[in-house]
Amino acid sequence: MTQPTKQFASHADVEEKQVSFVKLSDNAYAYTAEGDPNTGIIIGDDAVMVIDTQATPVMAQDVIRRIREVTDKPIKYVVLSHYHAVRVLGASAYAPEQVIASRDTYDLIVERGEQDKASEIGRFPRLFRNVESVPAGLTWPTITFQGAMSIWLGRLEVQLLQLGRGHTKGDTVAWLPEQKILFSGDLVEFDATPYAGDAYFEDWPQTLDNIARLEPRALVPGRGAALTTPESVAQGLAGTRAFIADLHASVKAGVAAGKDLNAVYKDTFAVMKQKYGHWVIFDHCMPFDVTRCYDEVTQFRDPRVWTAERDQEMWRTLEG
Ligand SMILES: [Zn+2]
């Protein structure tokens, strides 16, 4: 295989991030790292639930260290907001009793888990720098659900909800109905570029409406700082929606004008750069996001599987 003339944008990203561990209530914490993938923590009466695991068991150890500063209750549950390797492959570090995901996420792991793992490890060398600590094989859910389920951590109810497709087909949010705190996974980002390589552009805005309808008073996005007021939650939802809608509109206009993917990419990149170029991983996400959007607008209702080879081929076409 020939080498790409230009490395993935993420290969130039080597700077360590500052971790924050933010208390949202007596039961809810956010582990965030300046735009790197976040982890949510829910502490109930008798057990701890972790939402998204970090990329490797070595990275997950830092989450566990923070959890142990605030509770010694056992970590019984890991919830996967979706199937992406960068959020899943740290799971073994927690030694959970159960790994919970939507049935749609389970189906995606069956269908494309192996390819996604290889592809994401190639994309994010910094996040996967301890990749040797990931056990062989994939992380498999032990409980799946469709639509909604409640987990009771003693008297604390955690609702796991599928509010619609967006970032992937299987997106799941975790919701504390009493406290109105939401863990959104990558459906919502804050000051970070939404990755939309496996997305449903038609559906995503409606799913954001469904999140807004819950009226969260705090929200832990997939990337970026925890949103700790209703005003900042609204800002996070609006920013994500604007990015998705603007990109979708630009691609639709390009396709309607008969332009090919390359031309649509260049136009869309230029338009989006002005408004969103300062968000983390912008340069990294744009080729994947525009390629997927172009697919959806032209002929592929469902996202095609990314492989390490397809990643390189796409990158050469658009950025070479
Ligand atoms: Zn993701």
XYZ file of C-alpha atoms and ligand atoms in Angstrom:
321
model
C 0.000 0.000 0.000
C 1.326 3.454 -0.857
C 1.677 5.876 2.011
C -0.562 8.939 2.093
C 1.181 12.137 1.064
C -0.234 13.787 4.164
C -0.834 12.145 7.555
C -4.256 12.221 9.179
C -4.686 15.565 10.907
C -4.898 13.726 14.231
C -1.300 12.469 13.847
C -0.037 16.000 14.460
C -2.019 16.047 17.711
C 0.455 15.030 20.410
C -0.184 17.463 23.260
C -1.328 16.006 26.593
C -4.694 17.288 27.813
C -5.636 18.627 31.211
C -8.179 16.371 32.926
C -11.136 17.803 34.898
C -13.299 15.780 37.279
C -16.420 17.848 37.832
C -19.121 17.160 40.412
C -22.623 17.744 38.995
C -24.550 16.376 41.998
C -23.954 13.955 44.871
C -24.489 11.198 42.308
C -23.028 12.494 39.051
C -19.515 13.379 37.916
C -17.922 14.251 34.577
C -14.394 13.216 33.601
C -13.413 15.566 30.774
C -10.126 16.403 29.052
C -10.182 19.521 26.870
C -11.957 17.891 23.944
C -10.713 14.316 24.321
C -13.492 11.715 24.792
C -15.356 12.161 28.093
C -16.451 9.596 30.653
C -19.553 9.973 32.827
C -19.806 8.585 36.353
C -23.000 7.871 38.300
C -22.712 6.859 41.943
C -25.803 5.172 43.391
C -26.586 3.747 46.836
C -24.766 0.497 46.257
C -22.850 0.720 42.985
C -21.124 2.911 40.425
C -21.995 3.175 36.730
C -19.472 4.381 34.156
C -20.682 5.812 30.835
C -18.042 5.366 28.100
C -14.728 3.915 29.136
C -11.782 5.784 27.524
C -9.715 4.323 24.703
C -7.554 1.870 26.630
C -7.461 0.164 30.061
C -4.382 2.242 30.957
C -6.333 5.459 30.317
C -9.330 4.070 32.208
C -7.095 3.617 35.275
C -6.988 7.397 35.617
C -10.801 7.496 35.674
C -10.825 4.791 38.345
C -8.290 6.750 40.399
C -10.634 9.782 40.338
C -13.662 7.657 41.235
C -11.774 6.200 44.206
C -11.184 9.716 45.515
C -14.961 10.114 45.991
C -16.355 6.615 46.635
C -15.319 3.041 47.418
C -18.550 1.515 46.025
C -18.035 -1.186 43.399
C -18.094 -0.261 39.707
C -20.803 -2.676 38.556
C -21.991 -1.190 35.295
C -20.359 0.089 32.135
C -22.715 1.740 29.635
C -21.605 2.182 26.016
C -23.234 5.277 24.508
C -22.267 3.841 21.093
C -19.789 1.430 19.516
C -16.756 3.634 18.693
C -13.497 2.030 19.862
C -12.171 5.216 21.431
C -14.970 4.980 24.042
C -15.201 1.222 24.412
C -11.796 -0.439 24.534
C -10.963 0.664 28.090
C -13.881 -1.395 29.471
C -11.851 -4.280 30.896
C -10.125 -1.983 33.425
C -13.371 -1.547 35.372
C -14.042 -5.319 35.575
C -17.785 -4.528 35.501
C -20.501 -7.063 36.259
C -22.451 -5.843 33.239
C -21.708 -3.976 30.005
C -24.900 -2.372 28.708
C -25.634 -1.121 25.186
C -28.589 -0.686 22.874
C -29.425 -3.583 20.581
C -28.542 -1.317 17.639
C -25.073 -0.742 19.113
C -24.665 -4.488 19.638
C -25.585 -5.063 15.989
C -22.989 -2.487 14.877
C -20.296 -4.212 16.961
C -21.163 -7.496 15.231
C -21.236 -5.878 11.798
C -18.246 -3.493 11.955
C -16.571 -3.678 15.355
C -13.341 -5.248 14.088
C -12.922 -2.785 11.214
C -13.775 0.157 13.449
C -11.173 -0.901 16.004
C -8.404 -1.126 13.372
C -9.498 2.121 11.763
C -9.696 4.159 14.997
C -6.351 2.913 16.311
C -4.827 4.148 13.040
C -6.528 7.517 13.339
C -5.684 8.435 16.940
C -2.127 7.465 17.904
C -2.138 9.660 21.024
C -5.388 8.237 22.423
C -4.319 4.675 21.728
C -0.723 4.999 22.932
C -1.266 2.167 25.442
C -3.073 0.025 22.906
C -1.146 -3.067 24.079
C -3.247 -2.959 27.282
C -6.448 -3.622 25.288
C -7.386 -7.304 25.564
C -7.649 -9.305 22.341
C -11.046 -9.307 20.663
C -13.904 -6.869 21.059
C -15.842 -5.512 24.049
C -19.208 -7.285 24.086
C -22.314 -6.023 25.868
C -23.790 -8.433 28.425
C -27.176 -6.654 28.490
C -28.905 -5.059 25.499
C -32.145 -3.111 25.307
C -34.359 -1.439 22.724
C -35.728 2.047 23.223
C -35.494 2.465 26.982
C -34.537 0.684 30.168
C -34.084 1.669 33.813
C -31.225 0.567 36.033
C -31.767 1.084 39.739
C -28.653 1.854 41.747
C -30.487 1.342 45.021
C -33.082 4.140 45.074
C -31.425 6.080 42.243
C -33.025 5.506 38.857
C -30.823 5.750 35.763
C -32.733 5.720 32.492
C -30.931 4.555 29.368
C -32.723 6.004 26.364
C -32.493 5.820 22.604
C -33.840 9.223 21.576
C -33.163 8.735 17.873
C -30.274 8.296 15.485
C -27.586 10.918 15.109
C -23.900 10.275 15.703
C -24.584 6.558 15.017
C -27.561 4.239 14.620
C -27.299 3.017 18.217
C -26.874 6.239 20.222
C -27.842 5.909 23.874
C -28.069 8.644 26.494
C -28.040 8.124 30.272
C -30.549 10.249 32.160
C -31.097 10.928 35.841
C -34.790 11.960 35.795
C -34.911 13.180 39.411
C -31.841 15.394 39.007
C -32.311 16.213 35.310
C -28.705 15.377 34.444
C -27.935 13.892 31.026
C -24.919 12.042 29.638
C -25.220 12.440 25.865
C -22.283 10.578 24.346
C -21.247 12.072 21.006
C -24.795 13.246 20.166
C -23.760 16.566 21.732
C -20.280 18.144 21.663
C -19.083 21.405 23.149
C -16.280 23.468 21.576
C -15.368 20.221 19.834
C -16.143 19.163 16.289
C -18.854 16.504 15.953
C -17.490 13.406 14.220
C -20.136 12.418 11.695
C -18.446 9.648 9.705
C -21.113 7.165 10.863
C -23.918 9.675 11.269
C -27.495 10.181 10.133
C -27.697 13.834 9.093
C -31.457 13.758 8.441
C -32.204 12.368 11.886
C -29.670 14.127 14.137
C -31.508 17.496 14.591
C -34.720 15.728 15.674
C -32.752 13.675 18.186
C -31.309 16.899 19.616
C -34.882 18.221 19.929
C -35.781 15.089 21.865
C -32.875 15.733 24.249
C -33.945 19.376 24.690
C -37.486 18.242 25.513
C -36.152 16.494 28.643
C -34.982 19.950 29.826
C -31.619 18.848 31.264
C -30.212 21.194 33.869
C -26.733 19.721 33.282
C -25.264 17.718 30.418
C -22.022 15.849 29.919
C -21.198 15.992 26.207
C -19.106 13.426 24.327
C -16.242 15.898 24.061
C -15.673 19.233 25.737
C -16.416 20.721 29.149
C -19.352 19.593 31.271
C -22.357 21.893 30.792
C -23.511 22.782 34.272
C -26.386 25.227 33.698
C -29.545 25.095 31.540
C -28.096 28.013 29.534
C -24.869 26.180 28.716
C -26.846 23.012 27.888
C -28.878 25.048 25.383
C -25.640 26.426 23.963
C -24.175 22.927 23.531
C -27.312 21.667 21.803
C -27.501 24.730 19.533
C -23.827 24.534 18.544
C -24.032 20.852 17.648
C -27.241 21.384 15.705
C -25.793 24.347 13.768
C -22.698 22.387 12.771
C -24.722 19.406 11.522
C -27.294 21.590 9.738
C -24.682 23.849 8.101
C -22.602 20.928 6.858
C -25.704 19.105 5.594
C -26.926 22.235 3.766
C -23.569 22.831 2.120
C -23.273 19.236 0.903
C -26.866 19.194 -0.368
C -26.250 22.427 -2.297
C -23.069 21.003 -3.847
C -24.758 17.770 -4.877
C -27.716 19.711 -6.346
C -25.219 21.720 -8.394
C -23.787 18.481 -9.782
C -20.422 18.723 -8.012
C -18.339 15.665 -7.162
C -17.173 14.750 -3.669
C -13.845 16.503 -4.051
C -15.413 19.815 -5.053
C -18.117 19.528 -2.398
C -15.415 18.881 0.207
C -13.390 21.944 -0.733
C -16.473 24.229 -0.716
C -17.808 22.834 2.533
C -14.449 22.959 4.299
C -14.043 26.645 3.381
C -17.535 27.561 4.621
C -17.323 25.566 7.851
C -13.766 26.665 8.689
C -14.853 30.255 9.307
C -17.449 29.358 11.908
C -16.112 26.123 13.438
C -12.401 25.988 12.573
C -11.400 26.719 16.184
C -13.199 23.626 17.563
C -10.880 20.741 18.462
C -10.376 17.991 15.853
C -11.955 20.148 13.128
C -9.329 19.271 10.498
C -9.490 15.627 11.491
C -13.283 15.291 11.316
C -14.081 17.233 8.160
C -13.028 14.645 5.537
C -14.999 11.883 7.319
C -18.013 14.123 7.966
C -18.293 15.426 4.409
C -17.718 11.975 2.904
C -20.500 10.467 5.007
C -22.863 13.381 4.337
C -22.205 13.141 0.595
C -22.964 9.406 0.805
C -26.239 10.046 2.647
C -27.360 12.781 0.265
C -26.506 10.753 -2.850
C -27.065 7.046 -2.387
C -26.308 5.475 1.009
C -29.047 5.683 3.648
C -26.792 3.803 6.092
C -23.121 4.646 6.724
C -20.617 2.473 4.905
C -18.049 0.639 7.022
C -14.768 2.491 7.535
C -11.703 0.301 7.278
C -8.076 1.299 7.800
C -7.682 1.073 4.002
C -10.779 3.133 3.255
C -9.558 5.794 5.710
C -6.282 6.142 3.804
C -7.954 6.114 0.412
C -10.417 8.822 1.450
C -7.634 10.924 2.943
C -5.543 10.690 -0.241
C -8.545 11.680 -2.361
C -9.534 14.718 -0.310
C -6.324 15.876 1.356
C -3.532 14.341 -0.728
Zn -18.217 8.372 18.545
